[in-house]
PDB file of C-alpha atoms and ligand atoms in Angstrom:
ATOM      1  CA  MET B 511     -23.485 -12.183  10.416  1.00 71.00           C
ATOM      2  CA  THR B 512     -23.759 -11.625   6.679  1.00 92.00           C
ATOM      3  CA  MET B 513     -21.564  -9.053   4.989  1.00 98.00           C
ATOM      4  CA  ASP B 514     -23.219  -6.006   3.399  1.00 98.00           C
ATOM      5  CA  VAL B 515     -22.035  -5.278  -0.147  1.00 98.00           C
ATOM      6  CA  VAL B 516     -22.652  -1.657  -1.138  1.00 98.00           C
ATOM      7  CA  LYS B 517     -21.793   0.123  -4.360  1.00 98.00           C
ATOM      8  CA  GLY B 518     -22.959   3.677  -3.727  1.00 98.00           C
ATOM      9  CA  ARG B 519     -20.967   6.253  -1.789  1.00 98.00           C
ATOM     10  CA  ARG B 520     -24.115   7.483  -0.038  1.00 98.00           C
ATOM     11  CA  ASP B 521     -25.004   3.923   0.966  1.00 98.00           C
ATOM     12  CA  VAL B 522     -21.645   3.220   2.569  1.00 98.00           C
ATOM     13  CA  HIS B 523     -21.714   6.604   4.299  1.00 99.00           C
ATOM     14  CA  ARG B 524     -25.192   5.926   5.704  1.00 98.00           C
ATOM     15  CA  LEU B 525     -24.230   2.425   6.881  1.00 98.00           C
ATOM     16  CA  VAL B 526     -21.156   3.654   8.753  1.00 99.00           C
ATOM     17  CA  ALA B 527     -23.018   6.664  10.192  1.00 98.00           C
ATOM     18  CA  ALA B 528     -25.642   4.290  11.648  1.00 98.00           C
ATOM     19  CA  TRP B 529     -22.905   2.188  13.287  1.00 98.00           C
ATOM     20  CA  LYS B 530     -21.234   5.284  14.677  1.00 98.00           C
ATOM     21  CA  ALA B 531     -24.576   6.500  16.047  1.00 98.00           C
ATOM     22  CA  GLN B 532     -24.697   3.258  18.043  1.00 98.00           C
ATOM     23  CA  GLY B 533     -21.309   4.079  19.542  1.00 98.00           C
ATOM     24  CA  LEU B 534     -19.477   1.450  17.477  1.00 99.00           C
ATOM     25  CA  ARG B 535     -15.866   1.942  16.382  1.00 98.00           C
ATOM     26  CA  VAL B 536     -15.420   1.487  12.625  1.00 99.00           C
ATOM     27  CA  GLY B 537     -12.217   0.337  10.898  1.00 99.00           C
ATOM     28  CA  PHE B 538     -11.515   0.615   7.178  1.00 99.00           C
ATOM     29  CA  VAL B 539      -9.247  -1.453   4.892  1.00 99.00           C
ATOM     30  CA  PRO B 540      -8.927  -0.044   1.349  1.00 99.00           C
ATOM     31  CA  THR B 541      -7.724  -2.481  -1.332  1.00 98.00           C
ATOM     32  CA  MET B 542      -7.634  -3.048  -5.081  1.00 98.00           C
ATOM     33  CA  GLY B 543      -8.831  -6.629  -4.636  1.00 98.00           C
ATOM     34  CA  ALA B 544      -7.180  -9.876  -5.816  1.00 98.00           C
ATOM     35  CA  LEU B 545      -6.960 -10.484  -2.102  1.00 98.00           C
ATOM     36  CA  HIS B 546      -4.241 -12.494  -0.406  1.00 98.00           C
ATOM     37  CA  GLU B 547      -3.190 -13.168   3.167  1.00 98.00           C
ATOM     38  CA  GLY B 548      -1.552  -9.712   3.402  1.00 98.00           C
ATOM     39  CA  HIS B 549      -4.921  -8.042   2.846  1.00 98.00           C
ATOM     40  CA  LEU B 550      -6.732 -10.495   5.110  1.00 98.00           C
ATOM     41  CA  ALA B 551      -4.259  -9.869   7.938  1.00 98.00           C
ATOM     42  CA  LEU B 552      -5.315  -6.205   7.739  1.00 99.00           C
ATOM     43  CA  ILE B 553      -8.930  -7.334   8.174  1.00 99.00           C
ATOM     44  CA  ASP B 554      -7.900  -9.390  11.236  1.00 99.00           C
ATOM     45  CA  THR B 555      -6.056  -6.416  12.748  1.00 99.00           C
ATOM     46  CA  ALA B 556      -8.997  -4.117  12.071  1.00 99.00           C
ATOM     47  CA  ARG B 557     -11.422  -6.590  13.639  1.00 98.00           C
ATOM     48  CA  ALA B 558      -9.286  -6.822  16.760  1.00 98.00           C
ATOM     49  CA  ALA B 559      -9.218  -3.017  17.135  1.00 98.00           C
ATOM     50  CA  CYS B 560     -12.744  -2.090  16.009  1.00 99.00           C
ATOM     51  CA  ASP B 561     -16.386  -3.121  16.396  1.00 98.00           C
ATOM     52  CA  ARG B 562     -17.146  -3.022  12.669  1.00 98.00           C
ATOM     53  CA  VAL B 563     -14.854  -3.402   9.641  1.00 99.00           C
ATOM     54  CA  VAL B 564     -15.416  -2.026   6.135  1.00 99.00           C
ATOM     55  CA  ALA B 565     -13.194  -3.150   3.248  1.00 99.00           C
ATOM     56  CA  SER B 566     -13.198  -1.523  -0.161  1.00 99.00           C
ATOM     57  CA  ILE B 567     -12.216  -2.965  -3.516  1.00 99.00           C
ATOM     58  CA  PHE B 568     -11.570  -0.408  -6.226  1.00 99.00           C
ATOM     59  CA  VAL B 569      -8.967  -0.722  -8.978  1.00 98.00           C
ATOM     60  CA  ASN B 570      -8.187   2.969  -9.168  1.00 98.00           C
ATOM     61  CA  PRO B 571      -7.456   4.092 -12.756  1.00 98.00           C
ATOM     62  CA  LEU B 572      -5.997   7.369 -11.496  1.00 98.00           C
ATOM     63  CA  GLN B 573      -2.984   5.659  -9.886  1.00 98.00           C
ATOM     64  CA  PHE B 574      -1.921   3.690 -12.974  1.00 98.00           C
ATOM     65  CA  GLY B 575       0.351   5.147 -15.655  1.00 98.00           C
ATOM     66  CA  PRO B 576      -0.615   4.871 -19.352  1.00 96.00           C
ATOM     67  CA  ASN B 577       1.704   1.876 -19.916  1.00 95.00           C
ATOM     68  CA  GLU B 578       0.937   0.106 -16.651  1.00 97.00           C
ATOM     69  CA  ASP B 579      -1.302  -2.866 -15.851  1.00 97.00           C
ATOM     70  CA  PHE B 580      -4.688  -1.208 -15.150  1.00 98.00           C
ATOM     71  CA  THR B 581      -6.630  -3.254 -17.703  1.00 97.00           C
ATOM     72  CA  ARG B 582      -5.010  -6.590 -16.907  1.00 97.00           C
ATOM     73  CA  TYR B 583      -5.013  -6.117 -13.106  1.00 98.00           C
ATOM     74  CA  PRO B 584      -6.819  -9.215 -11.707  1.00 98.00           C
ATOM     75  CA  ARG B 585     -10.454  -8.677 -10.618  1.00 98.00           C
ATOM     76  CA  PRO B 586     -11.739 -11.900  -8.981  1.00 98.00           C
ATOM     77  CA  VAL B 587     -14.603 -10.089  -7.253  1.00 98.00           C
ATOM     78  CA  GLU B 588     -16.677 -13.140  -6.291  1.00 98.00           C
ATOM     79  CA  ARG B 589     -13.720 -14.894  -4.723  1.00 98.00           C
ATOM     80  CA  ASP B 590     -12.694 -11.711  -2.898  1.00 98.00           C
ATOM     81  CA  THR B 591     -16.223 -11.206  -1.572  1.00 98.00           C
ATOM     82  CA  ALA B 592     -16.277 -14.744  -0.178  1.00 98.00           C
ATOM     83  CA  LEU B 593     -12.819 -14.328   1.423  1.00 98.00           C
ATOM     84  CA  LEU B 594     -13.849 -11.097   3.153  1.00 98.00           C
ATOM     85  CA  ALA B 595     -17.121 -12.559   4.413  1.00 98.00           C
ATOM     86  CA  ALA B 596     -15.336 -15.650   5.734  1.00 98.00           C
ATOM     87  CA  ARG B 597     -12.857 -13.417   7.552  1.00 98.00           C
ATOM     88  CA  GLY B 598     -15.642 -11.587   9.387  1.00 98.00           C
ATOM     89  CA  CYS B 599     -15.591  -8.332   7.432  1.00 98.00           C
ATOM     90  CA  ASP B 600     -18.890  -6.479   8.057  1.00 98.00           C
ATOM     91  CA  ALA B 601     -19.224  -4.517   4.821  1.00 99.00           C
ATOM     92  CA  LEU B 602     -17.628  -4.380   1.391  1.00 99.00           C
ATOM     93  CA  PHE B 603     -17.675  -1.073  -0.484  1.00 99.00           C
ATOM     94  CA  LEU B 604     -17.471  -1.827  -4.194  1.00 98.00           C
ATOM     95  CA  PRO B 605     -17.800   1.406  -6.160  1.00 98.00           C
ATOM     96  CA  ASP B 606     -17.405   1.461  -9.940  1.00 98.00           C
ATOM     97  CA  VAL B 607     -15.324   4.041 -11.788  1.00 98.00           C
ATOM     98  CA  ALA B 608     -18.355   6.229 -12.579  1.00 98.00           C
ATOM     99  CA  GLU B 609     -19.341   6.303  -8.900  1.00 98.00           C
ATOM    100  CA  MET B 610     -15.841   7.329  -7.870  1.00 98.00           C
ATOM    101  CA  TYR B 611     -15.031   9.700 -10.736  1.00 98.00           C
ATOM    102  CA  PRO B 612     -18.029  11.433 -12.335  1.00 97.00           C
ATOM    103  CA  THR B 613     -16.965  12.702 -15.755  1.00 96.00           C
ATOM    104  CA  ASP B 614     -16.808  16.306 -14.539  1.00 97.00           C
ATOM    105  CA  ALA B 615     -14.506  15.492 -11.579  1.00 97.00           C
ATOM    106  CA  ASP B 616     -11.712  18.058 -11.644  1.00 97.00           C
ATOM    107  CA  THR B 617      -9.950  17.969  -8.265  1.00 98.00           C
ATOM    108  CA  VAL B 618      -6.883  15.964  -7.289  1.00 98.00           C
ATOM    109  CA  VAL B 619      -4.689  15.782  -4.191  1.00 98.00           C
ATOM    110  CA  SER B 620      -0.941  16.061  -4.533  1.00 98.00           C
ATOM    111  CA  GLN B 621       1.995  16.045  -2.168  1.00 98.00           C
ATOM    112  CA  ARG B 622       5.555  17.265  -2.547  1.00 98.00           C
ATOM    113  CA  LEU B 623       8.536  15.931  -0.561  1.00 98.00           C
ATOM    114  CA  ALA B 624       7.475  12.351   0.215  1.00 98.00           C
ATOM    115  CA  THR B 625       6.356  11.656  -3.365  1.00 98.00           C
ATOM    116  CA  GLU B 626       9.485  13.007  -5.038  1.00 98.00           C
ATOM    117  CA  HIS B 627      11.659   9.878  -4.914  1.00 98.00           C
ATOM    118  CA  LEU B 628      11.379   6.057  -5.070  1.00 98.00           C
ATOM    119  CA  CYS B 629       8.046   5.007  -6.636  1.00 98.00           C
ATOM    120  CA  GLY B 630       7.077   8.671  -6.984  1.00 98.00           C
ATOM    121  CA  ALA B 631       9.984   9.192  -9.385  1.00 98.00           C
ATOM    122  CA  TRP B 632       9.349   5.994 -11.354  1.00 98.00           C
ATOM    123  CA  ARG B 633       5.566   6.290 -11.541  1.00 98.00           C
ATOM    124  CA  PRO B 634       4.700   9.915 -12.333  1.00 98.00           C
ATOM    125  CA  GLY B 635       1.232  10.770 -11.067  1.00 98.00           C
ATOM    126  CA  HIS B 636       0.886   7.519  -9.106  1.00 98.00           C
ATOM    127  CA  PHE B 637       0.727   9.097  -5.669  1.00 98.00           C
ATOM    128  CA  THR B 638      -1.634  11.827  -6.841  1.00 98.00           C
ATOM    129  CA  GLY B 639      -3.966   8.988  -7.813  1.00 98.00           C
ATOM    130  CA  VAL B 640      -3.478   7.235  -4.464  1.00 99.00           C
ATOM    131  CA  LEU B 641      -3.929  10.429  -2.426  1.00 99.00           C
ATOM    132  CA  THR B 642      -7.043  11.438  -4.343  1.00 98.00           C
ATOM    133  CA  VAL B 643      -8.785   8.083  -4.089  1.00 99.00           C
ATOM    134  CA  VAL B 644      -7.911   7.548  -0.424  1.00 99.00           C
ATOM    135  CA  LEU B 645      -9.099  11.034   0.549  1.00 99.00           C
ATOM    136  CA  LYS B 646     -12.373  10.331  -1.285  1.00 99.00           C
ATOM    137  CA  LEU B 647     -12.703   6.904   0.367  1.00 99.00           C
ATOM    138  CA  LEU B 648     -12.088   8.444   3.783  1.00 99.00           C
ATOM    139  CA  MET B 649     -14.800  11.052   3.156  1.00 98.00           C
ATOM    140  CA  GLN B 650     -17.193   8.405   1.825  1.00 98.00           C
ATOM    141  CA  VAL B 651     -16.657   5.781   4.525  1.00 99.00           C
ATOM    142  CA  ALA B 652     -15.730   8.166   7.362  1.00 98.00           C
ATOM    143  CA  PRO B 653     -14.142   5.476   9.556  1.00 99.00           C
ATOM    144  CA  HIS B 654     -12.402   5.941  12.907  1.00 99.00           C
ATOM    145  CA  ASP B 655      -9.375   3.916  11.811  1.00 99.00           C
ATOM    146  CA  ILE B 656      -7.674   3.087   8.520  1.00 99.00           C
ATOM    147  CA  PHE B 657      -5.390   0.055   8.216  1.00 99.00           C
ATOM    148  CA  LEU B 658      -2.523   0.120   5.701  1.00 99.00           C
ATOM    149  CA  GLY B 659       0.257  -2.356   4.906  1.00 98.00           C
ATOM    150  CA  ARG B 660       3.917  -1.462   5.371  1.00 98.00           C
ATOM    151  CA  LYS B 661       4.658  -3.500   2.259  1.00 98.00           C
ATOM    152  CA  ASP B 662       3.843  -0.245   0.440  1.00 98.00           C
ATOM    153  CA  PHE B 663       6.062   1.824   2.717  1.00 98.00           C
ATOM    154  CA  GLN B 664       6.099   5.045   0.725  1.00 98.00           C
ATOM    155  CA  GLN B 665       2.305   4.865   0.458  1.00 98.00           C
ATOM    156  CA  VAL B 666       2.056   4.666   4.264  1.00 98.00           C
ATOM    157  CA  VAL B 667       4.315   7.704   4.643  1.00 98.00           C
ATOM    158  CA  VAL B 668       2.437   9.707   2.013  1.00 98.00           C
ATOM    159  CA  LEU B 669      -1.031   8.861   3.364  1.00 98.00           C
ATOM    160  CA  THR B 670      -0.044   9.448   6.996  1.00 98.00           C
ATOM    161  CA  ARG B 671       1.253  12.851   5.915  1.00 98.00           C
ATOM    162  CA  MET B 672      -1.981  13.648   4.071  1.00 98.00           C
ATOM    163  CA  VAL B 673      -4.105  12.687   7.086  1.00 98.00           C
ATOM    164  CA  ARG B 674      -2.051  15.057   9.244  1.00 98.00           C
ATOM    165  CA  ASP B 675      -1.705  17.876   6.705  1.00 98.00           C
ATOM    166  CA  LEU B 676      -5.424  17.984   5.890  1.00 98.00           C
ATOM    167  CA  ASP B 677      -6.491  17.619   9.573  1.00 98.00           C
ATOM    168  CA  LEU B 678      -8.189  14.288   8.981  1.00 98.00           C
ATOM    169  CA  ASP B 679      -6.308  13.134  12.095  1.00 98.00           C
ATOM    170  CA  LEU B 680      -8.919  14.943  14.181  1.00 98.00           C
ATOM    171  CA  ASP B 681     -11.242  12.010  13.411  1.00 97.00           C
ATOM    172  CA  ILE B 682      -9.145   9.246  11.849  1.00 98.00           C
ATOM    173  CA  ARG B 683      -6.201   7.176  13.055  1.00 98.00           C
ATOM    174  CA  VAL B 684      -3.751   5.552  10.617  1.00 99.00           C
ATOM    175  CA  HIS B 685      -2.431   2.089  11.479  1.00 99.00           C
ATOM    176  CA  ALA B 686       0.619   0.759   9.609  1.00 98.00           C
ATOM    177  CA  CYS B 687       0.650  -3.052   9.705  1.00 98.00           C
ATOM    178  CA  PRO B 688       3.549  -5.472   9.112  1.00 98.00           C
ATOM    179  CA  THR B 689       4.324  -6.964   5.697  1.00 98.00           C
ATOM    180  CA  VAL B 690       2.992 -10.488   5.249  1.00 98.00           C
ATOM    181  CA  ARG B 691       5.377 -12.770   3.345  1.00 98.00           C
ATOM    182  CA  GLU B 692       5.414 -16.139   1.654  1.00 98.00           C
ATOM    183  CA  SER B 693       7.482 -18.789   3.459  1.00 98.00           C
ATOM    184  CA  ASP B 694      10.469 -18.040   1.192  1.00 98.00           C
ATOM    185  CA  GLY B 695      10.392 -14.340   2.106  1.00 98.00           C
ATOM    186  CA  LEU B 696       8.630 -12.923  -0.963  1.00 98.00           C
ATOM    187  CA  ALA B 697       6.272 -10.125   0.080  1.00 98.00           C
ATOM    188  CA  MET B 698       2.712 -11.097  -0.805  1.00 98.00           C
ATOM    189  CA  SER B 699       1.325  -9.015  -3.659  1.00 98.00           C
ATOM    190  CA  SER B 700      -1.575  -9.290  -6.078  1.00 98.00           C
ATOM    191  CA  ARG B 701       1.033  -8.832  -8.830  1.00 97.00           C
ATOM    192  CA  ASN B 702       2.873 -12.046  -7.824  1.00 98.00           C
ATOM    193  CA  ALA B 703       0.178 -13.838  -9.875  1.00 97.00           C
ATOM    194  CA  TYR B 704       1.840 -12.416 -13.011  1.00 98.00           C
ATOM    195  CA  LEU B 705       5.099 -14.312 -12.338  1.00 98.00           C
ATOM    196  CA  GLY B 706       5.994 -17.410 -14.341  1.00 98.00           C
ATOM    197  CA  PRO B 707       7.611 -20.354 -12.474  1.00 98.00           C
ATOM    198  CA  ALA B 708      11.226 -19.236 -13.093  1.00 98.00           C
ATOM    199  CA  GLU B 709      10.386 -15.662 -12.110  1.00 98.00           C
ATOM    200  CA  ARG B 710       8.570 -16.839  -8.991  1.00 98.00           C
ATOM    201  CA  ALA B 711      11.660 -18.828  -8.018  1.00 98.00           C
ATOM    202  CA  ALA B 712      13.881 -15.742  -8.425  1.00 98.00           C
ATOM    203  CA  ALA B 713      11.511 -13.272  -6.735  1.00 98.00           C
ATOM    204  CA  PRO B 714      12.621 -13.889  -3.093  1.00 98.00           C
ATOM    205  CA  THR B 715      16.044 -12.492  -4.076  1.00 99.00           C
ATOM    206  CA  LEU B 716      14.708  -9.011  -3.342  1.00 99.00           C
ATOM    207  CA  LYS B 717      14.043  -9.808   0.317  1.00 98.00           C
ATOM    208  CA  ARG B 718      17.446 -11.467   0.620  1.00 98.00           C
ATOM    209  CA  ALA B 719      19.069  -8.326  -0.799  1.00 98.00           C
ATOM    210  CA  LEU B 720      17.222  -6.105   1.688  1.00 98.00           C
ATOM    211  CA  ASP B 721      18.265  -8.420   4.527  1.00 98.00           C
ATOM    212  CA  ALA B 722      21.878  -8.164   3.368  1.00 98.00           C
ATOM    213  CA  VAL B 723      21.672  -4.378   3.697  1.00 98.00           C
ATOM    214  CA  SER B 724      20.312  -4.529   7.241  1.00 98.00           C
ATOM    215  CA  ALA B 725      22.918  -7.207   8.105  1.00 98.00           C
ATOM    216  CA  ALA B 726      25.642  -4.870   6.835  1.00 98.00           C
ATOM    217  CA  PHE B 727      24.200  -2.074   8.982  1.00 98.00           C
ATOM    218  CA  ALA B 728      24.191  -4.417  11.992  1.00 98.00           C
ATOM    219  CA  ALA B 729      27.821  -5.275  11.214  1.00 98.00           C
ATOM    220  CA  GLY B 730      28.738  -1.594  11.476  1.00 98.00           C
ATOM    221  CA  VAL B 731      28.651  -0.353   7.859  1.00 98.00           C
ATOM    222  CA  ARG B 732      27.567   3.295   7.955  1.00 98.00           C
ATOM    223  CA  THR B 733      28.018   4.695   4.457  1.00 98.00           C
ATOM    224  CA  THR B 734      24.988   4.768   2.170  1.00 98.00           C
ATOM    225  CA  ALA B 735      26.926   3.628  -0.904  1.00 98.00           C
ATOM    226  CA  GLU B 736      28.406   0.610   0.847  1.00 98.00           C
ATOM    227  CA  LEU B 737      25.076  -0.399   2.379  1.00 98.00           C
ATOM    228  CA  GLU B 738      23.233  -0.109  -0.912  1.00 98.00           C
ATOM    229  CA  SER B 739      25.872  -2.009  -2.880  1.00 98.00           C
ATOM    230  CA  ALA B 740      25.536  -4.949  -0.454  1.00 98.00           C
ATOM    231  CA  GLY B 741      21.943  -5.262  -1.701  1.00 98.00           C
ATOM    232  CA  VAL B 742      22.438  -4.306  -5.341  1.00 99.00           C
ATOM    233  CA  SER B 743      25.137  -6.935  -5.853  1.00 98.00           C
ATOM    234  CA  ILE B 744      22.760  -9.692  -4.705  1.00 98.00           C
ATOM    235  CA  VAL B 745      19.981  -8.529  -7.032  1.00 98.00           C
ATOM    236  CA  GLU B 746      22.400  -8.184  -9.951  1.00 98.00           C
ATOM    237  CA  ARG B 747      23.905 -11.620  -9.359  1.00 98.00           C
ATOM    238  CA  ALA B 748      20.475 -13.185  -9.943  1.00 98.00           C
ATOM    239  CA  GLY B 749      20.745 -11.784 -13.487  1.00 98.00           C
ATOM    240  CA  VAL B 750      16.998 -11.409 -14.059  1.00 98.00           C
ATOM    241  CA  PHE B 751      16.020  -8.085 -12.472  1.00 98.00           C
ATOM    242  CA  LYS B 752      16.077  -4.527 -13.749  1.00 98.00           C
ATOM    243  CA  ILE B 753      16.562  -2.492 -10.559  1.00 98.00           C
ATOM    244  CA  GLN B 754      14.694   0.824 -10.438  1.00 98.00           C
ATOM    245  CA  TYR B 755      15.966   1.755  -6.995  1.00 99.00           C
ATOM    246  CA  LEU B 756      17.506   0.141  -3.947  1.00 99.00           C
ATOM    247  CA  SER B 757      17.782   2.961  -1.449  1.00 98.00           C
ATOM    248  CA  VAL B 758      18.348   3.661   2.202  1.00 98.00           C
ATOM    249  CA  VAL B 759      15.774   6.335   3.009  1.00 98.00           C
ATOM    250  CA  ASP B 760      14.721   8.576   5.860  1.00 98.00           C
ATOM    251  CA  ALA B 761      11.596   6.812   7.166  1.00 98.00           C
ATOM    252  CA  ALA B 762       9.792  10.085   7.883  1.00 98.00           C
ATOM    253  CA  THR B 763      10.112  11.522   4.379  1.00 97.00           C
ATOM    254  CA  CYS B 764      11.154   8.704   2.009  1.00 98.00           C
ATOM    255  CA  VAL B 765      14.031  10.899   0.841  1.00 98.00           C
ATOM    256  CA  PRO B 766      17.089   8.747   0.043  1.00 98.00           C
ATOM    257  CA  ARG B 767      20.216   9.286   2.136  1.00 98.00           C
ATOM    258  CA  ALA B 768      22.092   9.398  -1.178  1.00 98.00           C
ATOM    259  CA  VAL B 769      20.104  12.543  -2.061  1.00 98.00           C
ATOM    260  CA  THR B 770      20.531  14.408   1.218  1.00 98.00           C
ATOM    261  CA  GLY B 771      24.096  13.210   1.720  1.00 98.00           C
ATOM    262  CA  THR B 772      23.289  12.578   5.385  1.00 98.00           C
ATOM    263  CA  ALA B 773      24.432   9.476   7.249  1.00 98.00           C
ATOM    264  CA  PRO B 774      22.092   6.480   7.552  1.00 98.00           C
ATOM    265  CA  GLU B 775      20.244   6.245  10.861  1.00 98.00           C
ATOM    266  CA  ALA B 776      18.903   3.270  12.769  1.00 98.00           C
ATOM    267  CA  THR B 777      15.307   4.384  12.072  1.00 98.00           C
ATOM    268  CA  ASP B 778      15.833   4.345   8.286  1.00 98.00           C
ATOM    269  CA  VAL B 779      14.155   1.987   5.843  1.00 98.00           C
ATOM    270  CA  VAL B 780      15.757   0.217   2.893  1.00 98.00           C
ATOM    271  CA  ALA B 781      13.410  -0.027  -0.062  1.00 99.00           C
ATOM    272  CA  VAL B 782      13.662  -1.710  -3.450  1.00 99.00           C
ATOM    273  CA  ALA B 783      11.744  -1.692  -6.724  1.00 99.00           C
ATOM    274  CA  ALA B 784      12.695  -3.899  -9.642  1.00 98.00           C
ATOM    275  CA  MET B 785      11.202  -5.247 -12.824  1.00 98.00           C
ATOM    276  CA  LEU B 786      11.163  -9.036 -13.045  1.00 98.00           C
ATOM    277  CA  GLY B 787      10.215  -9.609 -16.666  1.00 98.00           C
ATOM    278  CA  ALA B 788       7.058  -7.521 -17.142  1.00 97.00           C
ATOM    279  CA  THR B 789       6.217  -7.501 -13.423  1.00 98.00           C
ATOM    280  CA  ARG B 790       7.152  -4.636 -11.137  1.00 98.00           C
ATOM    281  CA  LEU B 791       7.945  -5.788  -7.589  1.00 98.00           C
ATOM    282  CA  ILE B 792       8.557  -3.626  -4.509  1.00 98.00           C
ATOM    283  CA  ASP B 793       9.628  -4.447  -0.976  1.00 99.00           C
ATOM    284  CA  ASN B 794      11.264  -2.839   2.047  1.00 99.00           C
ATOM    285  CA  VAL B 795      12.642  -3.653   5.500  1.00 98.00           C
ATOM    286  CA  ASP B 796      13.737  -1.591   8.480  1.00 98.00           C
ATOM    287  CA  LEU B 797      17.454  -0.876   8.292  1.00 98.00           C
ATOM    288  CA  SER B 798      17.694  -2.096  11.906  1.00 98.00           C
ATOM    289  CA  ALA B 799      15.733  -5.279  11.217  1.00 96.00           C
ATOM    290  CA  ARG B 800      18.757  -7.500  11.782  1.00 91.00           C
TER     291      ARG B 800
HETATM  292  P1  AMP R 448      -3.478  -3.207  -2.735  1.00 68.03           P
HETATM  293  O1  AMP R 448      -4.689  -4.050  -2.937  1.00 68.03           O
HETATM  294  O2  AMP R 448      -2.237  -3.794  -3.302  1.00 68.03           O
HETATM  295  O3  AMP R 448      -3.704  -1.774  -3.110  1.00 68.03           O
HETATM  296  O4  AMP R 448      -3.218  -3.206  -1.163  1.00 68.03           O
HETATM  297  C1  AMP R 448      -4.227  -2.849  -0.260  1.00 68.03           C
HETATM  298  C2  AMP R 448      -3.630  -2.742   1.121  1.00 68.03           C
HETATM  299  O5  AMP R 448      -3.048  -3.975   1.491  1.00 68.03           O
HETATM  300  C3  AMP R 448      -2.492  -1.687   1.193  1.00 68.03           C
HETATM  301  O6  AMP R 448      -2.555  -1.026   2.443  1.00 68.03           O
HETATM  302  C4  AMP R 448      -1.272  -2.550   1.085  1.00 68.03           C
HETATM  303  O7  AMP R 448      -0.127  -1.970   1.663  1.00 68.03           O
HETATM  304  C5  AMP R 448      -1.712  -3.776   1.868  1.00 68.03           C
HETATM  305  N1  AMP R 448      -0.878  -4.938   1.505  1.00 68.03           N
HETATM  306  C6  AMP R 448      -0.634  -5.428   0.262  1.00 68.03           C
HETATM  307  N2  AMP R 448       0.216  -6.471   0.329  1.00 68.03           N
HETATM  308  C7  AMP R 448       0.525  -6.630   1.640  1.00 68.03           C
HETATM  309  C8  AMP R 448       1.373  -7.528   2.352  1.00 68.03           C
HETATM  310  N3  AMP R 448       2.082  -8.479   1.735  1.00 68.03           N
HETATM  311  N4  AMP R 448       1.453  -7.403   3.699  1.00 68.03           N
HETATM  312  C9  AMP R 448       0.745  -6.435   4.350  1.00 68.03           C
HETATM  313  N5  AMP R 448      -0.068  -5.553   3.726  1.00 68.03           N
HETATM  314  C10 AMP R 448      -0.173  -5.652   2.397  1.00 68.03           C
END
């Protein structure tokens, strides 16, 4: 079957409504494109759970800060379209900025607790951009299921919270899917394309640092400071990263244990963000992963 490519919000809405009228279950995978195996695994998962799958590609200006990489973010649209079609995606929603944000658009979605720390603290306004675009995409596509990657753990928490808080859960189910990694452990990311050879060689250090934290937890370490320093020391030893945070956090809220002063729990997540040269990398693992 050929993949439909639609650019208008009314067109995608009509397409999905027709599928739903036939009793078909519709899954949705939002992306910013520059697709890799992490994105395509979401398509596979959506296909297994649903009758029809819609992907979107939209590099959302609202979620980039003024000094971030919005203009240089890769946009290989033809390649992405071919990858999605080959993977059995049924429709690609490809809105442009004017379709998504008419010049008189004046409404945004914000959230408090779960956006306060981690990437929310380092990227002011980022999650307001993510929340706003994903709410709009959910209204436009109106799927039964949305598939998100745990690689962006705080994003999963924030969007799951929005779906519940705004009662979208009456119609839509959120699925959080595992992080897909390169063979050396580096979490796949469209931004990995920015890395030079020496940076690419150093990048898997972040995953090793996260693993060291969960290994320390498995070995019985129970203080936040000691757990975090097991990871920080590994990142620092590489000598090429600027750490923004390496934090053990409550998985329900993304609030760091160091902020609440409460003891780490087995359900916690350890998350890291660091600059490697000009490239910002993030990753996370379950504290009980080891
Ligand atoms: P992005 O295009 O980076 O906005 O990502 C689109 C979706 O793909 C989000 O739900 C991401 O969490 C997910 N994603 C990105 N990288 C990975 C990965 N390595 N493994 C699993 N999901 C991912």
